[in-house]
Short mmCIF file of C-alpha atoms and ligand atoms in Angstrom, two decimals:
data_model
loop_
_atom_site.label_atom_id
_atom_site.label_comp_id
_atom_site.label_asym_id
_atom_site.label_seq_id
_atom_site.Cartn_x
_atom_site.Cartn_y
_atom_site.Cartn_z
CA MET A 301 11.49 22.89 -48.40
CA ILE A 302 8.34 24.52 -49.54
CA ARG A 303 5.41 23.21 -47.80
CA GLN A 304 2.27 21.66 -49.55
CA ASP A 305 -0.15 23.50 -47.65
CA ALA A 306 1.37 26.91 -48.02
CA HIS A 307 -1.44 28.33 -50.16
CA ARG A 308 -4.06 27.64 -47.27
CA ILE A 309 -2.88 30.57 -45.12
CA ASP A 310 -5.65 31.99 -43.04
CA PRO A 311 -6.67 34.96 -44.95
CA LYS A 312 -6.66 37.02 -41.41
CA ARG A 313 -3.37 36.12 -40.81
CA ARG A 314 -2.21 37.09 -44.64
CA ALA A 315 -3.44 40.59 -43.84
CA THR A 316 -1.30 41.25 -40.93
CA ILE A 317 2.01 40.77 -42.87
CA ASP A 318 3.56 43.96 -43.85
CA HIS A 319 6.05 43.18 -46.19
CA LYS A 320 7.77 46.42 -46.20
CA LYS A 321 8.48 45.82 -42.37
CA ARG A 322 9.58 42.37 -43.20
CA GLN A 323 12.17 43.63 -46.03
CA PHE A 324 14.06 46.26 -43.36
CA ALA A 325 13.60 44.49 -40.29
CA VAL A 326 16.50 43.49 -38.12
CA PRO A 327 16.63 39.95 -37.79
CA ILE A 328 16.36 38.94 -34.36
CA TYR A 329 18.95 35.66 -33.28
CA LYS A 330 19.18 33.86 -30.54
CA GLN A 331 22.06 34.39 -28.59
CA GLN A 332 24.35 31.30 -28.06
CA ASP A 333 24.89 29.91 -24.65
CA TYR A 334 27.55 27.44 -24.26
CA PRO A 335 26.84 24.76 -21.58
CA HIS A 336 29.34 22.53 -22.72
CA ARG A 337 33.28 23.54 -23.15
CA LEU A 338 33.61 21.39 -26.25
CA ASN A 339 31.73 21.72 -29.51
CA LEU A 340 30.93 19.88 -32.51
CA TYR A 341 30.20 23.29 -34.36
CA ASP A 342 26.78 22.57 -35.97
CA THR A 343 25.50 25.87 -35.61
CA PRO A 344 26.85 28.95 -37.44
CA PRO A 345 27.53 31.95 -35.30
CA THR A 346 24.76 34.62 -35.70
CA ALA A 347 25.53 37.32 -33.42
CA GLU A 348 27.71 40.62 -34.07
CA ILE A 349 31.12 41.02 -33.76
CA THR A 350 33.59 43.80 -35.07
CA LEU A 351 35.82 43.33 -38.13
CA GLU A 352 38.86 43.72 -35.62
CA GLN A 353 37.69 40.44 -33.60
CA PHE A 354 36.76 38.81 -36.89
CA GLU A 355 40.36 39.06 -37.99
CA GLN A 356 42.46 38.90 -34.59
CA TRP A 357 40.20 35.76 -33.50
CA ALA A 358 41.23 34.23 -36.76
CA ILE A 359 44.59 34.72 -36.37
CA ASP A 360 44.54 33.64 -32.71
CA ARG A 361 43.18 29.81 -33.88
CA LEU A 362 45.15 30.04 -36.78
CA ARG A 363 48.52 30.28 -34.69
CA ILE A 364 47.09 27.06 -32.90
CA LEU A 365 46.18 24.88 -36.18
CA ALA A 366 49.56 25.90 -37.39
CA GLU A 367 51.56 24.92 -34.77
CA ILE A 368 49.68 21.65 -34.40
CA GLU A 369 50.06 20.95 -37.92
CA ALA A 370 54.08 21.39 -37.43
CA CYS A 371 54.05 19.09 -34.39
CA SER A 372 52.67 16.48 -36.31
CA TYR A 373 54.79 17.31 -39.33
CA ARG A 374 57.90 16.97 -37.13
CA ASN A 375 56.88 13.86 -35.48
CA LYS A 376 56.40 14.92 -32.19
CA SER A 377 55.01 12.50 -29.41
CA PRO A 378 51.71 13.21 -27.79
CA GLY A 379 53.85 14.19 -24.77
CA GLU A 380 55.89 17.05 -26.38
CA THR A 381 52.54 18.00 -28.62
CA ASP A 382 51.11 18.66 -25.13
CA THR A 383 54.05 20.71 -24.04
CA GLN A 384 54.10 22.81 -27.14
CA ILE A 385 50.26 23.36 -27.36
CA THR A 386 49.16 23.61 -23.97
CA PRO A 387 50.79 27.18 -23.20
CA LEU A 388 49.83 28.43 -26.90
CA LEU A 389 46.21 27.77 -26.20
CA GLN A 390 46.33 29.04 -22.87
CA LYS A 391 47.65 32.61 -24.36
CA TYR A 392 45.63 32.39 -27.64
CA LEU A 393 42.87 30.12 -27.37
CA PRO A 394 41.59 29.20 -23.61
CA LEU A 395 38.66 27.12 -22.90
CA SER A 396 37.97 26.80 -19.39
CA SER A 397 35.82 24.04 -17.76
CA ASN A 398 32.38 24.96 -16.08
CA THR A 399 34.04 24.09 -12.82
CA SER A 400 36.23 26.75 -13.01
CA SER A 401 33.25 29.60 -13.02
CA SER A 402 32.11 30.32 -9.64
CA ASN A 403 30.91 33.79 -9.67
CA GLY A 404 29.60 36.38 -12.10
CA ALA A 405 32.97 37.55 -13.80
CA ALA A 406 33.97 33.95 -14.29
CA ASP A 407 30.66 33.25 -16.26
CA LEU A 408 31.60 36.00 -18.50
CA ARG A 409 35.00 35.22 -19.09
CA LEU A 410 33.77 31.51 -19.64
CA ARG A 411 31.26 32.70 -22.25
CA ASN A 412 33.46 35.14 -24.12
CA GLU A 413 36.32 32.14 -24.53
CA ARG A 414 33.35 29.93 -25.29
CA GLN A 415 32.36 32.59 -28.18
CA LYS A 416 35.70 33.02 -29.38
CA ASP A 417 36.36 29.71 -30.23
CA HIS A 418 32.89 29.24 -31.74
CA TYR A 419 33.57 31.84 -34.13
CA SER A 420 36.92 31.87 -35.10
CA HIS A 421 36.41 28.17 -36.00
CA PHE A 422 33.74 29.20 -38.35
CA ILE A 423 35.76 32.25 -39.51
CA LEU A 424 38.69 29.75 -40.39
CA ARG A 425 35.85 27.26 -41.82
CA LEU A 426 35.25 30.04 -44.68
CA ALA A 427 39.13 30.67 -45.26
CA PHE A 428 40.01 26.97 -45.55
CA SER A 429 37.18 25.48 -47.35
CA ALA A 430 38.24 26.86 -50.96
CA THR A 431 40.16 23.57 -51.98
CA GLU A 432 40.16 20.30 -51.53
CA ASP A 433 44.03 20.27 -49.80
CA LEU A 434 42.94 23.28 -47.58
CA ARG A 435 39.67 21.35 -46.76
CA ARG A 436 41.70 18.46 -46.04
CA ARG A 437 44.48 20.20 -43.87
CA PHE A 438 41.92 22.22 -41.80
CA ALA A 439 39.77 19.08 -41.15
CA ARG A 440 42.82 17.04 -39.76
CA ALA A 441 44.44 20.13 -37.65
CA GLU A 442 40.83 20.80 -35.95
CA THR A 443 40.36 17.25 -35.47
CA MET A 444 43.63 16.83 -33.69
CA LEU A 445 42.77 20.09 -31.63
CA PHE A 446 39.36 18.61 -30.87
CA ARG A 447 40.81 15.22 -29.53
CA PHE A 448 43.35 17.23 -27.52
CA ARG A 449 40.63 19.19 -25.70
CA PHE A 450 38.38 15.85 -25.54
CA GLN A 451 41.18 14.37 -23.55
CA LYS A 452 41.86 17.10 -21.22
CA ASP A 453 38.21 17.54 -20.18
CA ASP A 454 36.78 16.96 -16.71
CA SER A 455 35.34 13.78 -17.11
CA ARG A 456 31.73 14.57 -15.89
CA GLU A 457 31.61 17.69 -18.30
CA ARG A 458 32.79 15.17 -21.11
CA ARG A 459 29.94 13.22 -20.24
CA ALA A 460 27.42 15.51 -20.26
CA PHE A 461 28.77 16.56 -23.47
CA ILE A 462 28.51 13.43 -25.16
CA ASP A 463 25.05 12.99 -23.85
CA SER A 464 24.05 16.23 -25.18
CA LEU A 465 24.65 15.20 -28.58
CA ASN A 466 22.44 12.52 -29.26
CA LEU A 467 24.58 10.28 -31.23
CA ASP A 468 23.19 7.21 -33.17
CA TRP A 469 25.02 5.05 -31.10
CA GLU A 470 22.62 1.59 -30.02
CA PRO A 471 23.28 0.04 -27.05
CA VAL A 472 23.75 -3.32 -27.16
CA GLY A 473 21.22 -5.22 -25.11
CA GLU A 474 22.13 -8.30 -22.85
CA GLU A 475 20.79 -10.91 -24.73
CA GLU A 476 22.45 -9.63 -28.16
CA ARG A 477 25.63 -9.11 -26.06
CA ASN A 478 25.69 -12.76 -24.51
CA GLU A 479 25.05 -14.52 -27.81
CA ILE A 480 27.91 -12.95 -29.55
CA ALA A 481 29.92 -12.76 -25.99
CA GLU A 482 32.83 -15.01 -27.77
CA HIS A 483 33.01 -12.88 -31.13
CA LEU A 484 33.19 -9.62 -29.13
CA ALA A 485 36.20 -11.24 -26.73
CA ASN A 486 37.78 -12.41 -29.84
CA SER A 487 37.91 -9.23 -31.84
CA THR A 488 38.26 -6.59 -29.23
CA PRO A 489 42.04 -6.37 -28.11
CA GLY A 490 43.15 -5.79 -24.29
CA LEU A 491 39.22 -6.67 -23.45
CA HIS A 492 39.04 -8.59 -19.70
CA ARG A 493 35.47 -9.45 -19.69
CA VAL A 494 32.69 -8.90 -21.94
CA ASN A 495 30.28 -8.00 -19.55
CA ASP A 496 32.42 -5.40 -17.67
CA GLU A 497 31.60 -3.08 -20.51
CA THR A 498 28.74 -1.28 -22.31
CA TRP A 499 28.51 -1.84 -25.82
CA TYR A 500 27.28 -0.05 -28.94
CA LYS A 501 26.56 -1.06 -32.10
CA VAL A 502 27.56 1.96 -34.79
CA ASP A 503 27.81 2.02 -38.43
CA TRP A 504 31.09 0.69 -39.32
CA GLU A 505 32.03 3.79 -41.41
CA LYS A 506 31.76 5.53 -38.39
CA VAL A 507 34.74 4.13 -36.47
CA PRO A 508 37.15 3.83 -39.41
CA GLU A 509 40.31 4.03 -37.05
CA LEU A 510 38.79 0.92 -35.09
CA VAL A 511 38.25 -1.05 -38.24
CA GLU A 512 41.50 -0.25 -39.48
CA ARG A 513 43.01 -1.69 -36.63
CA ARG A 514 40.83 -4.86 -36.83
CA SER A 515 39.80 -4.03 -33.04
CA ALA A 516 36.23 -4.33 -33.43
CA TYR A 517 33.33 -7.14 -33.93
CA MET A 518 31.88 -6.36 -37.05
CA ARG A 519 28.18 -7.80 -38.15
CA ARG A 520 25.63 -6.93 -40.89
CA GLY A 521 27.59 -3.42 -41.41
CA LYS A 522 27.68 -2.49 -37.70
CA ALA A 523 30.87 -2.50 -35.58
CA TYR A 524 30.22 -3.54 -32.17
CA VAL A 525 32.12 -1.15 -29.75
CA PRO A 526 33.17 -0.95 -25.99
CA GLY A 527 32.39 2.17 -24.11
CA ARG A 528 35.96 2.44 -23.51
CA GLU A 529 36.66 3.43 -27.43
CA GLN A 530 34.09 6.69 -27.14
CA LEU A 531 37.37 9.12 -28.32
CA SER A 532 37.44 6.97 -31.54
CA MET A 533 33.64 7.18 -32.10
CA ILE A 534 33.51 11.04 -31.40
CA MET A 535 36.73 11.77 -33.54
CA ALA A 536 35.04 10.04 -36.25
CA GLU A 537 31.83 11.80 -35.60
CA PHE A 538 33.67 15.29 -35.46
CA THR A 539 35.70 14.90 -38.66
CA ALA A 540 32.70 13.26 -40.64
CA ARG A 541 30.35 16.43 -39.78
CA LEU A 542 33.39 18.94 -40.23
CA GLU A 543 33.98 17.26 -43.76
CA ARG A 544 30.62 17.58 -44.67
CA SER A 545 30.04 21.39 -43.63
CA LEU A 546 33.22 22.31 -45.69
CA GLU A 547 31.91 21.03 -48.38
CA LEU A 548 28.86 22.56 -48.21
CA THR A 549 30.90 26.22 -47.33
CA SER A 550 32.55 25.74 -50.32
CA ARG A 551 29.60 25.62 -52.28
CA ALA A 552 28.44 28.86 -50.63
CA LEU A 553 31.65 31.00 -51.14
CA PRO A 554 31.25 32.48 -54.27
CA ARG A 555 28.22 34.45 -52.47
CA LEU A 556 31.00 36.08 -50.49
CA ASP A 557 32.96 37.58 -53.31
CA GLU A 558 31.20 40.58 -53.40
CA ASP A 559 31.91 41.22 -49.76
CA ASP A 560 34.80 43.88 -49.93
CA ARG A 561 35.71 43.80 -46.22
CA LEU A 562 35.87 39.75 -45.34
CA THR A 563 37.05 38.77 -48.58
CA PRO A 564 40.71 40.07 -48.34
CA ILE A 565 40.55 38.65 -44.58
CA LEU A 566 39.83 35.41 -45.56
CA ASN A 567 42.09 35.42 -48.52
CA HIS A 568 44.84 36.47 -46.47
CA LEU A 569 44.32 33.60 -43.88
CA SER A 570 44.07 30.87 -46.26
CA LYS A 571 47.22 31.87 -47.86
CA ASN A 572 48.97 31.31 -44.82
CA PHE A 573 48.01 28.20 -43.37
CA GLY A 574 50.98 26.56 -41.88
CA SER A 575 52.98 29.49 -42.21
CA ALA A 576 50.77 31.65 -40.11
CA GLU A 577 52.44 34.42 -41.89
CA SER A 578 49.55 36.65 -40.87
CA VAL A 579 50.47 36.68 -37.12
CA TYR A 580 53.99 38.20 -37.97
CA THR A 581 53.99 41.75 -37.03
CA GLU A 582 56.96 43.75 -38.09
CA SER A 583 58.38 44.97 -34.96
CA GLU A 584 58.28 41.07 -33.97
CA GLY A 585 61.92 41.07 -35.73
CA HIS A 586 63.29 44.22 -33.44
CA VAL A 587 65.51 43.41 -30.96
CA ASP A 588 65.49 45.99 -28.01
CA GLY A 589 68.72 47.31 -26.96
CA ALA A 590 71.14 45.34 -29.64
CA GLU A 591 73.66 47.23 -31.53
CA ILE A 592 72.46 46.83 -35.48
CA ARG A 593 74.55 49.01 -37.33
CA ALA A 594 76.23 48.39 -41.12
CA SER A 595 79.57 47.32 -39.56
CA SER A 596 77.60 44.70 -36.99
CA ILE A 597 76.18 42.58 -39.81
CA ASP A 598 79.08 40.21 -40.46
CA SER A 599 78.81 39.10 -36.64
CA LEU A 600 75.26 39.02 -36.69
CA SER A 601 74.81 36.61 -39.38
CA GLN A 602 75.59 34.14 -37.22
CA HIS A 603 71.87 34.48 -36.25
CA PHE A 604 70.58 34.50 -39.66
CA PRO A 605 68.47 31.66 -40.99
CA LEU A 606 69.90 29.77 -44.00
CA CYS A 607 68.30 32.15 -46.73
CA MET A 608 69.67 35.22 -45.56
CA ARG A 609 73.07 33.60 -44.23
CA SER A 610 73.53 32.51 -48.06
CA LEU A 611 72.77 35.92 -49.31
CA HIS A 612 75.28 37.41 -47.10
CA MET A 613 77.68 34.57 -48.16
CA ASN A 614 77.09 35.43 -51.36
CA LEU A 615 77.65 39.19 -51.01
CA ARG A 616 80.73 38.82 -49.03
CA LYS A 617 81.79 36.46 -51.85
CA ASN A 618 81.15 38.16 -55.22
CA HIS A 619 80.69 41.95 -53.54
CA HIS A 620 77.29 41.88 -55.80
CA LEU A 621 73.65 40.53 -55.11
CA LYS A 622 71.38 40.40 -58.31
CA HIS A 623 68.01 42.62 -57.68
CA PHE A 624 65.77 39.92 -56.39
CA GLY A 625 68.68 39.05 -53.49
CA ARG A 626 69.18 42.44 -52.71
CA LEU A 627 65.17 43.35 -52.24
CA GLN A 628 65.01 40.13 -49.94
CA TYR A 629 67.96 40.90 -48.16
CA THR A 630 67.43 44.42 -47.64
CA LEU A 631 63.90 43.96 -46.44
CA PHE A 632 65.15 41.28 -43.88
CA LEU A 633 67.85 43.87 -42.57
CA LYS A 634 64.97 46.64 -42.17
CA GLY A 635 63.29 44.11 -40.41
CA ILE A 636 65.95 43.33 -37.79
CA GLY A 637 66.06 47.17 -37.05
CA LEU A 638 68.74 48.35 -39.48
CA SER A 639 68.20 51.86 -40.16
CA LEU A 640 67.70 53.46 -43.65
CA GLU A 641 71.29 55.60 -43.52
CA GLU A 642 73.06 52.24 -42.11
CA CYS A 643 71.58 49.91 -44.81
CA ILE A 644 72.64 52.52 -47.45
CA LEU A 645 76.15 52.54 -45.74
CA PHE A 646 76.07 48.63 -45.81
CA TRP A 647 75.45 48.29 -49.52
CA ARG A 648 77.88 50.79 -50.34
CA GLN A 649 80.51 49.25 -48.64
CA SER A 650 79.49 45.75 -49.91
CA PHE A 651 79.76 46.93 -53.58
CA LYS A 652 83.17 47.39 -53.40
CA GLY A 653 83.89 47.14 -57.21
CA LYS A 654 81.31 50.11 -57.71
CA THR A 655 81.97 53.82 -57.85
CA ASP A 656 79.84 56.26 -55.73
CA ASP A 657 78.14 57.53 -59.04
CA GLU A 658 77.43 53.62 -60.00
CA PHE A 659 76.09 52.93 -56.57
CA ASN A 660 73.96 56.21 -56.24
CA SER A 661 72.38 55.61 -59.76
CA GLN A 662 71.95 52.21 -59.91
CA TYR A 663 71.29 50.90 -56.14
CA LYS A 664 70.48 53.67 -53.89
CA TYR A 665 66.92 54.38 -55.16
CA ASN A 666 65.85 50.65 -54.43
CA ILE A 667 67.10 50.75 -51.13
CA ARG A 668 65.46 53.91 -50.40
CA HIS A 669 62.03 52.70 -52.09
CA ALA A 670 62.36 49.41 -50.03
CA TYR A 671 62.44 51.35 -46.60
CA GLY A 672 59.28 53.36 -48.23
CA ASP A 673 61.66 56.92 -48.68
CA VAL A 674 60.68 57.05 -51.98
CA GLY A 675 58.05 56.16 -54.43
CA GLY A 676 55.14 53.60 -52.98
CA ASP A 677 51.45 53.98 -52.58
CA VAL A 678 50.23 56.77 -49.98
CA ASN A 679 49.74 53.92 -47.68
CA ARG A 680 53.32 52.25 -47.80
CA ARG A 681 55.05 55.94 -47.67
CA GLY A 682 57.28 55.87 -45.00
CA ARG A 683 57.08 52.15 -44.29
CA GLY A 684 57.99 50.57 -47.37
CA TYR A 685 57.53 47.00 -48.03
CA PRO A 686 57.43 44.45 -44.92
CA PRO A 687 60.06 41.53 -44.78
CA TYR A 688 59.40 38.65 -46.55
CA SER A 689 58.00 35.61 -44.73
CA CYS A 690 58.84 32.19 -45.26
CA GLN A 691 55.95 31.86 -47.11
CA LYS A 692 56.69 34.36 -49.32
CA ILE A 693 60.15 33.12 -50.33
CA LEU A 694 59.03 29.59 -50.55
CA GLY A 695 56.24 30.49 -52.67
CA ASP A 696 58.29 32.47 -55.32
CA SER A 697 59.45 30.76 -58.27
CA ASN A 698 62.93 29.35 -58.28
CA PRO A 699 65.95 31.67 -58.78
CA GLY A 700 67.38 31.83 -62.11
CA ILE A 701 71.29 31.71 -63.02
CA GLY A 702 73.18 33.67 -61.09
CA GLN A 703 70.25 34.67 -58.64
CA THR A 704 70.51 33.90 -55.06
CA HIS A 705 67.30 34.72 -53.60
CA GLY A 706 64.64 32.06 -52.15
CA CYS A 707 64.66 29.39 -49.54
CA PRO A 708 67.86 26.89 -49.86
CA TYR A 709 65.67 24.44 -48.26
CA ARG A 710 63.15 24.78 -51.03
CA HIS A 711 65.40 26.06 -54.24
CA TYR A 712 68.79 24.28 -53.93
CA SER A 713 69.71 20.88 -55.16
CA VAL A 714 69.68 18.28 -51.70
CA ASP A 715 73.28 18.34 -52.12
CA ASN A 716 74.00 21.75 -52.01
CA LEU A 717 71.69 22.34 -49.50
CA VAL A 718 73.96 19.78 -47.17
CA GLY A 719 76.79 21.39 -48.62
CA LEU A 720 75.43 24.61 -47.36
CA LEU A 721 74.45 23.31 -44.12
CA GLN A 722 77.86 21.99 -43.52
CA ALA A 723 79.76 25.28 -44.65
CA THR A 724 77.88 26.89 -41.85
CA GLY A 725 78.62 24.50 -39.00
CA VAL A 726 75.98 22.18 -38.92
CA SER A 727 77.45 18.53 -39.19
CA ASP A 728 75.12 16.41 -37.08
CA LYS A 729 74.46 13.37 -39.29
CA GLU A 730 70.88 13.01 -37.63
CA VAL A 731 69.86 16.59 -38.35
CA LEU A 732 71.16 16.12 -41.74
CA ARG A 733 69.06 12.81 -42.19
CA GLY A 734 66.10 14.50 -40.72
CA VAL A 735 66.79 18.01 -43.24
CA ARG A 736 66.99 15.44 -46.19
CA GLU A 737 63.43 13.61 -45.26
CA ASP A 738 61.88 17.19 -44.47
CA VAL A 739 62.87 18.64 -48.10
CA GLY A 740 61.85 15.38 -49.63
CA LYS A 741 58.50 15.60 -48.32
CA GLN A 742 58.54 19.44 -49.17
CA ARG A 743 58.45 20.60 -45.43
CA TYR A 744 61.00 23.06 -45.80
CA HIS A 745 60.09 25.31 -42.66
CA ILE A 746 60.17 22.15 -40.57
CA ALA A 747 63.51 21.43 -41.82
CA CYS A 748 64.67 24.98 -40.99
CA ASN A 749 63.18 24.87 -37.52
CA ARG A 750 64.95 21.29 -37.15
CA VAL A 751 68.19 23.08 -37.99
CA PHE A 752 67.28 25.98 -35.46
CA GLU A 753 66.82 23.46 -32.78
CA SER A 754 69.79 21.41 -33.23
CA THR A 755 72.16 24.75 -33.32
CA HIS A 756 70.32 26.26 -30.46
CA LYS A 757 69.70 23.06 -28.18
CA ASN A 758 72.22 24.21 -25.46
CA GLU A 759 70.50 27.50 -25.13
CA ILE A 760 66.71 26.14 -25.46
CA LYS A 761 67.72 23.77 -22.53
CA LYS A 762 69.23 26.52 -20.62
CA VAL A 763 66.29 28.94 -20.95
CA LYS A 764 63.69 26.40 -20.25
CA GLU A 765 65.65 24.92 -17.38
CA ASP A 766 65.95 28.25 -15.61
CA GLY A 767 62.26 29.29 -16.84
CA THR A 768 63.35 32.48 -18.84
CA TRP A 769 61.31 31.13 -21.29
CA SER A 770 58.55 28.64 -21.85
CA GLN A 771 57.52 26.64 -24.20
CA ALA A 772 55.08 29.15 -26.14
CA ASP A 773 57.98 31.58 -26.71
CA LEU A 774 59.36 28.22 -28.59
CA ASP A 775 56.45 27.61 -31.19
CA THR A 776 57.31 27.22 -34.51
CA ILE A 777 59.16 29.80 -36.67
CA VAL A 778 57.63 30.95 -39.93
CA HIS A 779 59.59 33.88 -40.85
CA PRO A 780 63.37 34.94 -41.08
CA ASN A 781 63.06 37.89 -38.84
CA THR A 782 61.57 35.64 -36.21
CA TYR A 783 64.45 33.53 -36.45
CA PHE A 784 67.01 36.06 -36.07
CA LYS A 785 65.43 37.75 -32.81
CA ARG A 786 65.33 34.39 -31.39
CA SER A 787 68.70 33.19 -32.24
CA TYR A 788 70.12 36.37 -31.21
CA LEU A 789 67.95 36.44 -27.94
CA LEU A 790 68.76 32.59 -26.80
CA LYS A 791 72.81 33.41 -27.34
CA GLN A 792 72.44 36.40 -25.07
CA LEU A 793 70.48 34.64 -22.42
CA ALA A 794 72.71 31.51 -22.59
CA LYS A 795 75.80 34.27 -21.55
CA ALA A 796 73.83 35.90 -18.88
CA PRO A 797 74.19 33.90 -15.34
CA SER A 798 71.25 31.67 -14.50
CA ARG A 799 68.80 33.42 -12.28
CA ASP A 800 69.24 30.92 -9.43
CA ALA A 801 72.99 31.29 -9.59
FE1 LIG B 996 64.59 31.25 -44.74
FE2 LIG B 996 62.28 30.60 -43.93
FE3 LIG B 996 63.57 29.02 -45.53
FE4 LIG B 996 64.25 29.45 -42.93
S1 LIG B 996 62.42 28.35 -43.94
S2 LIG B 996 65.52 29.49 -44.68
S3 LIG B 996 63.76 31.33 -42.52
S4 LIG B 996 62.66 31.04 -45.77
#
């Protein structure tokens, strides 16, 4: 806003303004202090961080949001979600309470945790404000995260946080309360005595949850809410503020287009919401000490996810796969640790109908290319392409006639999918029903995780019981190579004697 009296600047003061100095001056920003554990993220960050921190902090938060979304898609109960999320938060985005800080080192840790939480929220806000769908999903997952933390907060600290917000909640005076006591009692479920509660008047749009449940008395556009419903009010406030901010951010986004450091990172993050592809590193697929050779692929295929399992079955049946199937499978095999020489041997032995000359001239180059042994740009030389993630496989166009690549959960008809699952030994009716439902809602990787959990339930139970793995080791699978590694390790651990045996 331009001030109306701007032309009345004192001439002496005006003379002191050095425009050159102002143009090149380094802006001095106030460092944020974080008096509370919780944050409504009203103030954007201003301090400098490195590009590595920018990316890593965003990836760490993305892991949490993707897992929260997956829990909700899988209809996990609040207790199950708690068990799933708590260790991940501890690992990637811890947020300690003030009472945990008792000395200088602890203060610094607290500050760093809160700074990371604050900055990572704003980085992802940038990444997920571009489309309405992303904004909606981001706001939903962030609200769930906020609710989770709010409920876990120390009650005194939570009180101090709420007081600091200066929310527009008007306390209801004694006279008015007495006047409408009967209405309050009738429209507020579970209420014992009207006088035992502190009541607030808030705009009804601010408490949609309560209005929807018909759990608040309404008069003249205001909802009368008991103090114990604070959670509902705070959540609504958090969501409303975030949705407004995301709208504003989306309008400012075009100005970032020319920043060639941040734009690629933000694009990469936004493409991978829900799959958290960006959190996968190639070494994650390798299993130390496992014998991964051409001759062991048949027996290892029991640990492959359905996309790779069906490629393997097709290869064994037809002694051939078309180009995209070969590429998808070769990269996966590379990801589990099959060497280039062994991979060439594997394909050579699998293509039984081909002569050596045909194999060498038509297929060998592509395998070497996938491993980065030939071709490729300088950056990829020696590494080749990374193994495909679920996001990549799910996002590719439908395979044509005779092609076998892709994800069966996405690219097969439901009946063919169920037939394939049964052929690989999945017969539990409840699981198959869940898969049909997931696929109907286009939650393909959730269906895949459902099958994984069912086919490994005994092993998962064992590693949890003997403490070998925590819930953080069992987050949602979003990469075929993670599926393989987890399956392989679980089966090995299940064979080992229990720790306390
Ligand atoms: Fe493969 Fe991912 Fe599809 Fe599972 S969800 S079958 S791992 S692409």
